[in-house]
Short mmCIF file of C-alpha atoms and ligand atoms in Angstrom, two decimals:
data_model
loop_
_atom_site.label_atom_id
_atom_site.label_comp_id
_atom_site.label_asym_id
_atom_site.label_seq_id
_atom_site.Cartn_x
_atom_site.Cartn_y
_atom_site.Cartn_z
CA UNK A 2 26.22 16.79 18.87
CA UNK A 3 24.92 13.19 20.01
CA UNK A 4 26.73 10.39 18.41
CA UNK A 5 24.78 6.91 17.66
CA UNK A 6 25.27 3.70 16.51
CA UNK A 7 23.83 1.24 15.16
CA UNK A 8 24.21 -1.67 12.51
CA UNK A 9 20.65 -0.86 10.61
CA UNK A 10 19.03 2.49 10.31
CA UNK A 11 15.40 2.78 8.96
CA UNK A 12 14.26 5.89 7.54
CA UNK A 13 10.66 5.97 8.51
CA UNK A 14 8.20 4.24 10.69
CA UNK A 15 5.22 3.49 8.48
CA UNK A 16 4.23 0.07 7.71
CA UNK A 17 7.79 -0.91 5.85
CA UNK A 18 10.35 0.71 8.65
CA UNK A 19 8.62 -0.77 11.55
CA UNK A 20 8.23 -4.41 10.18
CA UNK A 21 11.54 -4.35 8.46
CA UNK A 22 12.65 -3.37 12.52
CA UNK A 23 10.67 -6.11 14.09
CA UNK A 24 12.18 -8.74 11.81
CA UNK A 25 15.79 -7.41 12.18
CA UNK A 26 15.18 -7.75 15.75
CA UNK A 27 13.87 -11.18 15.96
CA UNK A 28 17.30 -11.60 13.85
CA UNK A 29 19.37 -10.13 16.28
CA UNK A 30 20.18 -7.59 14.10
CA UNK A 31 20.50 -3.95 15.96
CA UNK A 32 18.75 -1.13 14.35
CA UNK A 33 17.25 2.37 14.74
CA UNK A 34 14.59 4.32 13.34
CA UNK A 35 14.13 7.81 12.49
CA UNK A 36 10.45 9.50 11.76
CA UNK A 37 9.90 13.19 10.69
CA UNK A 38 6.45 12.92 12.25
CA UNK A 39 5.17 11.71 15.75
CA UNK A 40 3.80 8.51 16.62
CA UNK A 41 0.66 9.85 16.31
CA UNK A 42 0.57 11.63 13.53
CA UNK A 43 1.68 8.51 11.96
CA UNK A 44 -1.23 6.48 13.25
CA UNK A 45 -3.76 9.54 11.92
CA UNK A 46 -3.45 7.87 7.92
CA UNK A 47 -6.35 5.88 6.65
CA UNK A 48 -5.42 3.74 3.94
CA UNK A 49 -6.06 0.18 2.33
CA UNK A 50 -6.27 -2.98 3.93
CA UNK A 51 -6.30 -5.57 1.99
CA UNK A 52 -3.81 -8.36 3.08
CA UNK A 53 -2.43 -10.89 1.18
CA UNK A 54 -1.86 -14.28 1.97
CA UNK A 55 1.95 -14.14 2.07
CA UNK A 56 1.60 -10.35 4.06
CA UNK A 57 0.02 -12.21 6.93
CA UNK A 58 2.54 -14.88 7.28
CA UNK A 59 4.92 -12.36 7.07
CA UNK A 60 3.26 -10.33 10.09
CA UNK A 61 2.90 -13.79 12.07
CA UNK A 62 6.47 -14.64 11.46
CA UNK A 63 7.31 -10.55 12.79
CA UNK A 64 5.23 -11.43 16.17
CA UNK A 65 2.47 -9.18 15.45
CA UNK A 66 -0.22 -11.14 14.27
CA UNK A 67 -2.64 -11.89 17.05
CA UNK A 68 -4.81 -8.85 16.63
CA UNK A 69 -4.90 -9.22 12.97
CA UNK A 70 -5.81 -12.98 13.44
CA UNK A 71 -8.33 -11.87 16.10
CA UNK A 72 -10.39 -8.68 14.46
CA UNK A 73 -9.69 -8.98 10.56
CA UNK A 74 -12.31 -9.79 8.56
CA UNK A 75 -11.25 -13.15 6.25
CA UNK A 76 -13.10 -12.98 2.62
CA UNK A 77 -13.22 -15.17 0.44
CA UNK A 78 -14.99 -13.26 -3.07
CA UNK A 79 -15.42 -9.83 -3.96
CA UNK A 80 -18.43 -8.09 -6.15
CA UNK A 81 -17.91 -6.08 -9.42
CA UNK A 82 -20.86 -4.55 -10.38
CA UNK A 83 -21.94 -2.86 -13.54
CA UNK A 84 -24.75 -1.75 -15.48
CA UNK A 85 -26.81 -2.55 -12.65
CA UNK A 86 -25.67 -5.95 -11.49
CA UNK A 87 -23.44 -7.42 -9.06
CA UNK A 88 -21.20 -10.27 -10.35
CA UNK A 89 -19.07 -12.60 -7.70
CA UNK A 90 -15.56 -12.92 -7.79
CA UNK A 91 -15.05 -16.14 -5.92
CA UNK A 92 -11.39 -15.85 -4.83
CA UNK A 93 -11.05 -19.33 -3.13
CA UNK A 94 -12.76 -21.34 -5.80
CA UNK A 95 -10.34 -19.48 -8.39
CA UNK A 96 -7.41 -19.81 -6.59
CA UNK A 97 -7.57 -23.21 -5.10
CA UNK A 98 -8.46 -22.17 -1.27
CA UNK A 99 -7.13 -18.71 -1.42
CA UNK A 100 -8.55 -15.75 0.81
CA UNK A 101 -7.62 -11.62 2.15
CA UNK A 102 -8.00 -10.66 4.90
CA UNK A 103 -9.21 -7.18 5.60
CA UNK A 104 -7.46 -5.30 8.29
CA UNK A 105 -6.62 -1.54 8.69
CA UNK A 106 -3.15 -0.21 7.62
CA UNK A 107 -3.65 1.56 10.74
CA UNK A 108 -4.32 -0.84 12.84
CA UNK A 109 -0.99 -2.91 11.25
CA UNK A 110 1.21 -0.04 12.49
CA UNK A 111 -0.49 0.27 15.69
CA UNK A 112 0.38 -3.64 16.48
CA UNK A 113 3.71 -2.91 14.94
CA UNK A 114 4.53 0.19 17.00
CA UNK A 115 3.39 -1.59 19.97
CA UNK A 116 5.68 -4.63 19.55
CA UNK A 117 8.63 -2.07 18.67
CA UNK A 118 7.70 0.16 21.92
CA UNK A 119 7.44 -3.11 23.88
CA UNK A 120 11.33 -5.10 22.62
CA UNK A 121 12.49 -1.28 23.97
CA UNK A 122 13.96 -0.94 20.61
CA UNK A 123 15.09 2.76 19.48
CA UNK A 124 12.71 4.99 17.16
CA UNK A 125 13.43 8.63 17.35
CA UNK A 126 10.21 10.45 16.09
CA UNK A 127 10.04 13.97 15.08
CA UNK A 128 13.47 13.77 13.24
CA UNK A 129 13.78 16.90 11.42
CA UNK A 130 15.69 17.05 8.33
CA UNK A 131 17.49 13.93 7.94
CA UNK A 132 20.46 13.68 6.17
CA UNK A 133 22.02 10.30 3.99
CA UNK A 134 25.63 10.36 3.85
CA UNK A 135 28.33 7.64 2.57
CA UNK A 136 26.33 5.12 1.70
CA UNK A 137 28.31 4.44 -1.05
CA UNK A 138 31.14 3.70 1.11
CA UNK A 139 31.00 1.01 3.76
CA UNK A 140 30.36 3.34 6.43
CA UNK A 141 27.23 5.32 5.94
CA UNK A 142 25.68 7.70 8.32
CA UNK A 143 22.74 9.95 9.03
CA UNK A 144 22.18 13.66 10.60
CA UNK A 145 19.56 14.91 11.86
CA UNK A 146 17.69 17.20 14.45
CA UNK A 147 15.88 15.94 17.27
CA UNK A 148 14.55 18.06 20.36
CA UNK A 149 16.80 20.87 18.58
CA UNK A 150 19.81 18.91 18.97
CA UNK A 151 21.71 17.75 16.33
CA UNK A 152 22.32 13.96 16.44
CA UNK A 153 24.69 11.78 14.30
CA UNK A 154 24.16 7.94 13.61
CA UNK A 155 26.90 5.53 12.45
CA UNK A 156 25.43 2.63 10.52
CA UNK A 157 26.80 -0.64 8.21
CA UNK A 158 23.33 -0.18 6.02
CA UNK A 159 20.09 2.25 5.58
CA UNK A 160 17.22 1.22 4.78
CA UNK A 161 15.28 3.78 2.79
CA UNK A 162 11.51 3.19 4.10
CA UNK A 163 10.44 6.89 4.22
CA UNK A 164 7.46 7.02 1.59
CA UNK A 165 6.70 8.55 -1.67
CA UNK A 166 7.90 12.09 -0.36
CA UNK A 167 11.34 10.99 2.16
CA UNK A 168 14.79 11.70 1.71
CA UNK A 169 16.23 8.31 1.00
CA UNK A 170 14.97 8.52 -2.66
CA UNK A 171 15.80 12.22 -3.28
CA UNK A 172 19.19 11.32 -2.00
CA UNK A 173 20.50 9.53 -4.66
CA UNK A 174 22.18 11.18 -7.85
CA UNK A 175 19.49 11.80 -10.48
CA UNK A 176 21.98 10.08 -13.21
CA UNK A 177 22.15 6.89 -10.78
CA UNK A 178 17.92 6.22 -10.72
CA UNK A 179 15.50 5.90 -13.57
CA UNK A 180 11.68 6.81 -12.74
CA UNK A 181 8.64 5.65 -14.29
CA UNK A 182 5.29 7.41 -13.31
CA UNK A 183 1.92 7.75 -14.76
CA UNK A 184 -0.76 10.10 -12.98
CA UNK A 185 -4.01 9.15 -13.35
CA UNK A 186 -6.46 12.34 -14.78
CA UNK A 187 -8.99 11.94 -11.41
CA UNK A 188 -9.20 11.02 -7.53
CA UNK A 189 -10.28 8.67 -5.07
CA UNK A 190 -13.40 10.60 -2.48
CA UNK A 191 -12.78 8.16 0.55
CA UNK A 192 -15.57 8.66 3.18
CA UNK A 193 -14.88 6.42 6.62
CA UNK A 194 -18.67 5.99 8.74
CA UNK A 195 -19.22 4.16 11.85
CA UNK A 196 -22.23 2.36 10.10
CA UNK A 197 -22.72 -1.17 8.86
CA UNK A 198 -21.09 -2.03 5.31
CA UNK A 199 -23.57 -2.41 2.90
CA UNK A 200 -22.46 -5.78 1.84
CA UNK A 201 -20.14 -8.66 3.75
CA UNK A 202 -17.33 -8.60 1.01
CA UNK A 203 -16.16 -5.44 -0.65
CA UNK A 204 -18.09 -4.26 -3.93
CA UNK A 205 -16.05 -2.53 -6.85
CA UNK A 206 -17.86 -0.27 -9.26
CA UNK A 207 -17.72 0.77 -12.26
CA UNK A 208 -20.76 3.10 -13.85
CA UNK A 209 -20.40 5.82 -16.38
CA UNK A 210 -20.56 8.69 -13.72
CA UNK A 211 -17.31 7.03 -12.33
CA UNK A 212 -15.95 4.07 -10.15
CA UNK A 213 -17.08 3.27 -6.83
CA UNK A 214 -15.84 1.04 -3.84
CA UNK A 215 -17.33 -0.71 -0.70
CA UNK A 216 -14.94 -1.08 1.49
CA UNK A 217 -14.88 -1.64 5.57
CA UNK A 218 -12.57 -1.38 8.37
CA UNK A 219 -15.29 -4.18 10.68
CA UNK A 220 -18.66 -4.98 10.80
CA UNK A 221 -19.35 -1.63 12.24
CA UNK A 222 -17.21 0.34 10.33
CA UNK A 223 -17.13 1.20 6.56
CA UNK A 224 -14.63 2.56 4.27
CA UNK A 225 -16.40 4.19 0.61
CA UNK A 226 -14.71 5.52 -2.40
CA UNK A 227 -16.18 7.78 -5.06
CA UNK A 228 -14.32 7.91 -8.18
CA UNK A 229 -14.06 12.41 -8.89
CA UNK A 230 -12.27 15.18 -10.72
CA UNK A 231 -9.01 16.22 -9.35
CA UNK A 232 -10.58 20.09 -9.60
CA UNK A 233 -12.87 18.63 -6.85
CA UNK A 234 -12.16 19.48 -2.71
CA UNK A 235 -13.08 17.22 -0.06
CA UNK A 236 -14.99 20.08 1.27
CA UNK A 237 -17.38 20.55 -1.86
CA UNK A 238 -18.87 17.07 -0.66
CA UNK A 239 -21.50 16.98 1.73
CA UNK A 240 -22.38 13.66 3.44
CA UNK A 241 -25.49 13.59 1.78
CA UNK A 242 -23.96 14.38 -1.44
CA UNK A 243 -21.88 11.26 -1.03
CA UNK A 244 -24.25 8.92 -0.17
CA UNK A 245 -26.08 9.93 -3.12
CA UNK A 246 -23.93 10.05 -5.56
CA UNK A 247 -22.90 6.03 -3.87
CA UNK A 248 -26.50 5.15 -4.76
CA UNK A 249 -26.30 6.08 -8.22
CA UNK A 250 -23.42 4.39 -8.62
CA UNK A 251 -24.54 0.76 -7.24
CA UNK A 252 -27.45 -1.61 -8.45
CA UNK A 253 -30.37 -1.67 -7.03
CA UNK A 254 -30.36 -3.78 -4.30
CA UNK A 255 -26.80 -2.45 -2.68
CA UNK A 256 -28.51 1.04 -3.25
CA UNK A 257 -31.20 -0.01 -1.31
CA UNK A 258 -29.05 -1.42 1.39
CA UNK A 259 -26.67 1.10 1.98
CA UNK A 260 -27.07 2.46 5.41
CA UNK A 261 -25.78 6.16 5.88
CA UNK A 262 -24.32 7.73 8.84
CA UNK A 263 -22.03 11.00 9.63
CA UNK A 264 -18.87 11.09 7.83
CA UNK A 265 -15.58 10.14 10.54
CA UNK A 266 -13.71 11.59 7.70
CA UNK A 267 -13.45 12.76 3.87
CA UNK A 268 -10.34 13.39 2.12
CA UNK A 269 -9.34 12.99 -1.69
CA UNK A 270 -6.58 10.62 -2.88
CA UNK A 271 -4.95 10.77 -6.05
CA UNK A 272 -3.89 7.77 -8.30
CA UNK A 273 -0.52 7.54 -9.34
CA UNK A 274 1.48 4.55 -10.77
CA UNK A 275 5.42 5.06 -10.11
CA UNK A 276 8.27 2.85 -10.32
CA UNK A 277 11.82 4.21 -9.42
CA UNK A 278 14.63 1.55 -10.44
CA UNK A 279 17.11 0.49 -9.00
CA UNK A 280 16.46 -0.32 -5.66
CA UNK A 281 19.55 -0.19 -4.36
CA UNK A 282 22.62 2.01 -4.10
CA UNK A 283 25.66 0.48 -2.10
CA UNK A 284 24.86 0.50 1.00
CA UNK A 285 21.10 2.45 0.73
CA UNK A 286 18.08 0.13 0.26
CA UNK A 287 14.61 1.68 -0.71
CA UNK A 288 11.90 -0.31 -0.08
CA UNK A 289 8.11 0.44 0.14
CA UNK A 290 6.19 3.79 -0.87
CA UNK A 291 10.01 5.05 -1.48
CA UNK A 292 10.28 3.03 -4.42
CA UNK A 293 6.95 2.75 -5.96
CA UNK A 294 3.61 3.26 -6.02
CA UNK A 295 0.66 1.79 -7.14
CA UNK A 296 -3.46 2.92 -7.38
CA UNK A 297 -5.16 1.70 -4.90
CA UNK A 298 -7.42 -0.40 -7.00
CA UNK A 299 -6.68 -4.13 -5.98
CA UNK A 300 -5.44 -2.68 -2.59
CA UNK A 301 -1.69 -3.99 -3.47
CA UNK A 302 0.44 -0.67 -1.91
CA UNK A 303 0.80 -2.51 1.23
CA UNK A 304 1.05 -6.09 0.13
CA UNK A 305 4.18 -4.63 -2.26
CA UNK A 306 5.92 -2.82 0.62
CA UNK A 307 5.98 -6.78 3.11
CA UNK A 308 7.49 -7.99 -0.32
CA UNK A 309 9.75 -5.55 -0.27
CA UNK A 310 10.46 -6.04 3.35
CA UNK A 311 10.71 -9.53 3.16
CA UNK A 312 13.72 -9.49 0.65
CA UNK A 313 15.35 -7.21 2.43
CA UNK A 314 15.57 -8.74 5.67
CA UNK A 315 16.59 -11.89 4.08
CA UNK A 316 18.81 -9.99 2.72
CA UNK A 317 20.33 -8.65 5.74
CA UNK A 318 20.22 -11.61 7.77
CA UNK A 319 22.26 -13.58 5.13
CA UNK A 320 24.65 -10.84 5.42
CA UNK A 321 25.23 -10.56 9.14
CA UNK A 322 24.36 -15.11 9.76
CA UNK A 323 25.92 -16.25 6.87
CA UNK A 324 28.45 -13.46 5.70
CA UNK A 325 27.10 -13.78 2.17
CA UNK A 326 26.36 -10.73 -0.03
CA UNK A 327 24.20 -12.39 -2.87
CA UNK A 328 20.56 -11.54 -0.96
CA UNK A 329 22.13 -8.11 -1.12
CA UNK A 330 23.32 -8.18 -4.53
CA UNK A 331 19.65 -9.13 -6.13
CA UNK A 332 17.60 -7.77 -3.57
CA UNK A 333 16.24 -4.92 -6.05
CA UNK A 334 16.26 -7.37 -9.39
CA UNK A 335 13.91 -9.69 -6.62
CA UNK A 336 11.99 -6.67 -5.59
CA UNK A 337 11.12 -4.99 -8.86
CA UNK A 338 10.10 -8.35 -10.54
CA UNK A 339 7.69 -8.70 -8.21
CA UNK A 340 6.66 -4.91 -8.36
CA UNK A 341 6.35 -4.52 -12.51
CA UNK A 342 3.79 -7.27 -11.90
CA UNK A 343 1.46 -6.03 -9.51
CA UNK A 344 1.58 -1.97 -11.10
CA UNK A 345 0.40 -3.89 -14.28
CA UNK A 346 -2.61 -5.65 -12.48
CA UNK A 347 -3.43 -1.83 -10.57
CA UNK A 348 -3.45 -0.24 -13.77
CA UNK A 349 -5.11 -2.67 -15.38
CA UNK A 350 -7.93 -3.10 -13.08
CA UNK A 351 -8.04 1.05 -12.65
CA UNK A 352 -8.38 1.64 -16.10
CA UNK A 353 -11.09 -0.83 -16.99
CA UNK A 354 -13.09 0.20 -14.10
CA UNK A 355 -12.86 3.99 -14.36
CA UNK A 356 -14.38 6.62 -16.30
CA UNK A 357 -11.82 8.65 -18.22
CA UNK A 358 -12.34 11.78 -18.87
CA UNK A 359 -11.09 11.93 -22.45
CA UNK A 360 -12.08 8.70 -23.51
CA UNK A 361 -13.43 8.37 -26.44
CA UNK A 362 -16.75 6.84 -26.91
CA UNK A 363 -15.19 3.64 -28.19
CA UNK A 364 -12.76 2.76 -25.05
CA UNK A 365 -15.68 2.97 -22.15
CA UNK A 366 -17.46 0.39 -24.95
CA UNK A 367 -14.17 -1.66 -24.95
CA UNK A 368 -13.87 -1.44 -21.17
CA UNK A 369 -17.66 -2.86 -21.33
CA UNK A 370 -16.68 -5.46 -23.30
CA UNK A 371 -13.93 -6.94 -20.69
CA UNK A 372 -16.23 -6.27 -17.77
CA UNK A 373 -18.67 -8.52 -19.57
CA UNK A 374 -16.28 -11.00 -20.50
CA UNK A 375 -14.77 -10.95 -17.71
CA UNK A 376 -17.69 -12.07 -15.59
CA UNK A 377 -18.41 -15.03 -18.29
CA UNK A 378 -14.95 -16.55 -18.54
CA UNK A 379 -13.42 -18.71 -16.09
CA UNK A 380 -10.07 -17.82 -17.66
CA UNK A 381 -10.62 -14.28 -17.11
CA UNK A 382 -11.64 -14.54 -13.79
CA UNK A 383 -8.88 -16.61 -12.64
CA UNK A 384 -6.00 -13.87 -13.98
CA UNK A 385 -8.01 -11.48 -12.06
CA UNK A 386 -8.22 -14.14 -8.72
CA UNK A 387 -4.65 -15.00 -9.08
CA UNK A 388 -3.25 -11.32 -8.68
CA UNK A 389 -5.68 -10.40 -6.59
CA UNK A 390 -4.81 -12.56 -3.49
CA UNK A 391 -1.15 -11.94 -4.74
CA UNK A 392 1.32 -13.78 -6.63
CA UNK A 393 4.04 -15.87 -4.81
CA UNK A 394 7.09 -14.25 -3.62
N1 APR B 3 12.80 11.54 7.48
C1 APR B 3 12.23 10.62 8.29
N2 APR B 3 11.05 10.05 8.05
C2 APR B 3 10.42 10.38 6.92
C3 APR B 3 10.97 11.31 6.02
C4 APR B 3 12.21 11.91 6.34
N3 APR B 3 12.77 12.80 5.53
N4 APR B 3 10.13 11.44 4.97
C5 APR B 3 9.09 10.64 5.22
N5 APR B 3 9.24 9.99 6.39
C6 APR B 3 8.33 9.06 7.04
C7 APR B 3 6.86 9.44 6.88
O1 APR B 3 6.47 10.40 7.86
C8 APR B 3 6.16 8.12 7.06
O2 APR B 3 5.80 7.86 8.40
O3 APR B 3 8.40 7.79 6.41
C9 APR B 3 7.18 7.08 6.61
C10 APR B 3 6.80 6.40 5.32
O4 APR B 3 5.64 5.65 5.54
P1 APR B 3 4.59 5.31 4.38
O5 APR B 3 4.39 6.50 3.52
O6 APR B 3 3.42 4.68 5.05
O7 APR B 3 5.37 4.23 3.47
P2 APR B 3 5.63 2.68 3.72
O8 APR B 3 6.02 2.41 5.14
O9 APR B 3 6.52 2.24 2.62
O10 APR B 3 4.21 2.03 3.59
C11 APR B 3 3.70 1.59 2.40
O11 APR B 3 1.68 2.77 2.77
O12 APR B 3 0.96 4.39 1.27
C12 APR B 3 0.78 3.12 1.74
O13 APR B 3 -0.05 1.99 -0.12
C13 APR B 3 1.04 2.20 0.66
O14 APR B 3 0.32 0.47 1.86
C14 APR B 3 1.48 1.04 1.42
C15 APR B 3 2.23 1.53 2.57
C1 PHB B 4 -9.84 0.20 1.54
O1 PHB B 4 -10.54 -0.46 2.31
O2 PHB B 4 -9.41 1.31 1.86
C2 PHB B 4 -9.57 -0.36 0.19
C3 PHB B 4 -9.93 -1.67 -0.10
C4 PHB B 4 -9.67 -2.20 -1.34
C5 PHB B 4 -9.05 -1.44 -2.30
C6 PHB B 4 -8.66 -0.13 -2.01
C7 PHB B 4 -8.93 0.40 -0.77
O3 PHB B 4 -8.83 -1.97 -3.53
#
């Protein structure tokens, strides 16, 4: 058996392990990460990218910026559109200069994996069946099996970053964790094309044959959503069938616009809200997709994981600078404030612009109703502005 040390060990190189890493590093803080998966198997997921004000500074301050800075796409409004019209949502007039910027997830770990590969800092991929131990005590560890080997790491602190589905979550006693989760009664179709998107800023939907979304990856590269049954399979959809059912689903002039090409890829997502609390367990942290999880409406998944991060390596670096254990002490109290508020702005933004299936006639009116206030009131539109670019941290 290999032995290992270190004074941090991440569970999981998505997004949150591998900029929690980077920012340890910059610390001086030592730390090692173990991945189930490859590299790039890893780099093979397609999700959101919608970044926050505070999530780029965050990535600038982690040394991985430039690319983001270079090739994302800053906007400054988004569209709604229903019963045939498209309504602006004009994010920097709301919100007093505030923009996104749209970058791939994937692209974010690429530039994060790159930095990691380039510092020559330790990530063992392929990990097979990890293994949490004392981190209750001050001397947790972790097994695991790499290259069929069986290798042991000695660590002051984990930090639980392994998703919805790792073993950092499932690790902890069932009596010491309380779970909140709501599954949402239909899916997300994405389709990815290498065509032109159909508008410069990102169009959400909502029509009584279900929600739709413009999205893009860069001006030559689009990223749609279809909202559909879960009894649906990627495979029932044709590209033309898409694209259709897109048309219907826009007004007129988007419709019109929409330029079609061969699907890259089709898969279906489903919507879940999830909150697991605490976030902390002596020495185990979870942070990201580990601890919660939000619909992807409003794009916040990602944005909620950097908050996450950024706690936590204040946290840590206040631990090992200053030898102070307060960061420590309310790092999940910090995180989960932060969380409750963006899983009620995904819900709420999912359920008025869905269809749902067993609504009754009166709650689509209802949702009609806020749409239609919502694009007449200031008020309204400034809630919406203000969580959309993300509240302060
Ligand atoms: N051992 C080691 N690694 C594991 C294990 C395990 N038992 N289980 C899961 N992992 C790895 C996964 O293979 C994955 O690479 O942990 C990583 C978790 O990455 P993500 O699921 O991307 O979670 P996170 O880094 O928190 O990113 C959050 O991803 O889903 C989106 O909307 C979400 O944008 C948010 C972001
Ligand atoms: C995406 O581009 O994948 C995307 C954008 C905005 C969202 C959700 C997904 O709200």
């Amino acid at each position: 058996m290999k032995t290992l040390r270190t004074q941090v060990l991440i569970v999981g190189a998505g997004p949150s392990g591998l900029l929690l890493g980077q920012l340890l590093h910059k610390a001086g803080i030592v730390n090692l990460i173990l991945e189930r998966q490859t590299g790039d198997y890893v780099l093979g997921r397609i999700r959101a990218g919608v970044l926050e004000q505070t999530t780029v500074d965050l990535l600038d301050e982690a040394g991985v910026g430039a690319r983001m800075h270079a090739e994302g796409l800053v906007h400054h409004g988004f569209d709604l559109v229903f019963d045939g019209q498209r309504h602006r949502i004009d994010l920097q007039a709301l919100t007093g200069g505030k923009s996104v910027i749209v970058y791939g997830q994937t692209e974010i770990t690429r530039d994060l994996m790159e930095a990691r590969a380039a510092a020559g800092l330790p990530t063992l991929y392929s990990a097979a069946d990890v293994q949490l131990r004392n981190f209750d005590s001050a001397h947790p560890s972790a097994r695991c099996i790499v290259n069929g080997e069986e290798v042991l790491v000695q660590c002051e602190f984990i930090a639980g970053c392994d998703g919805y589905h790792g073993v950092s979550r499932a690790s902890v006693p069932g009596s010491a964790i309380r779970s909140f989760e709501k599954i949402y009664p239909f899916g997300w179709l994405g389709l990815l094309s290498d065509t032109p998107p159909v508008s410069h800023e990102l169009i959400y939907g909502s029509h009584e044959r279900g929600f739709s979304l413009c999205s893009m990856r860069s001006a030559a590269r689009s990223r749609y959503y279809l909202q559909v049954p879960l009894t649906e399979q990627a495979g029932d959809w044709s590209d033309e069938r898409f694209w259709n059912e897109l048309r219907l689903r826009l007004d007129p002039a988007a419709a019109e616009a929409l330029v079609t090409g061969p699907a890259l890829e089709k898969s279906i997502a489903p919507l879940r809200s999830f909150v697991a609390e605490p976030m902390r367990f002596g020495r185990l942290f979870l942070a990201g997709d580990a601890a919660h999880i939000v619909p992807p409406t409003g794009a916040k998944g990602l944005n909620l994981a950097a908050s996450d991060i950024y706690y936590l390596s204040q946290a840590l670096i206040e631990h090992y600078r200053d030898r102070r254990g307060s960061g420590i002490e309310h790092y999940s109290a910090r995180c989960l404030s932060r969380i409750w508020k963006a899983e009620r702005f995904s819900w709420w933004f999912s359920s008025l612009m869905h269809s749902f299936p067993q609504e009754q006639a009166i709650e689509a009116r209802l949702h009609r109703a806020e749409l239609e206030y919502l694009v007449s009131s200031h008020a309204a539109q400034t809630v919406m502005a203000e969580n959309y670019v993300g509240l302060p941290w």
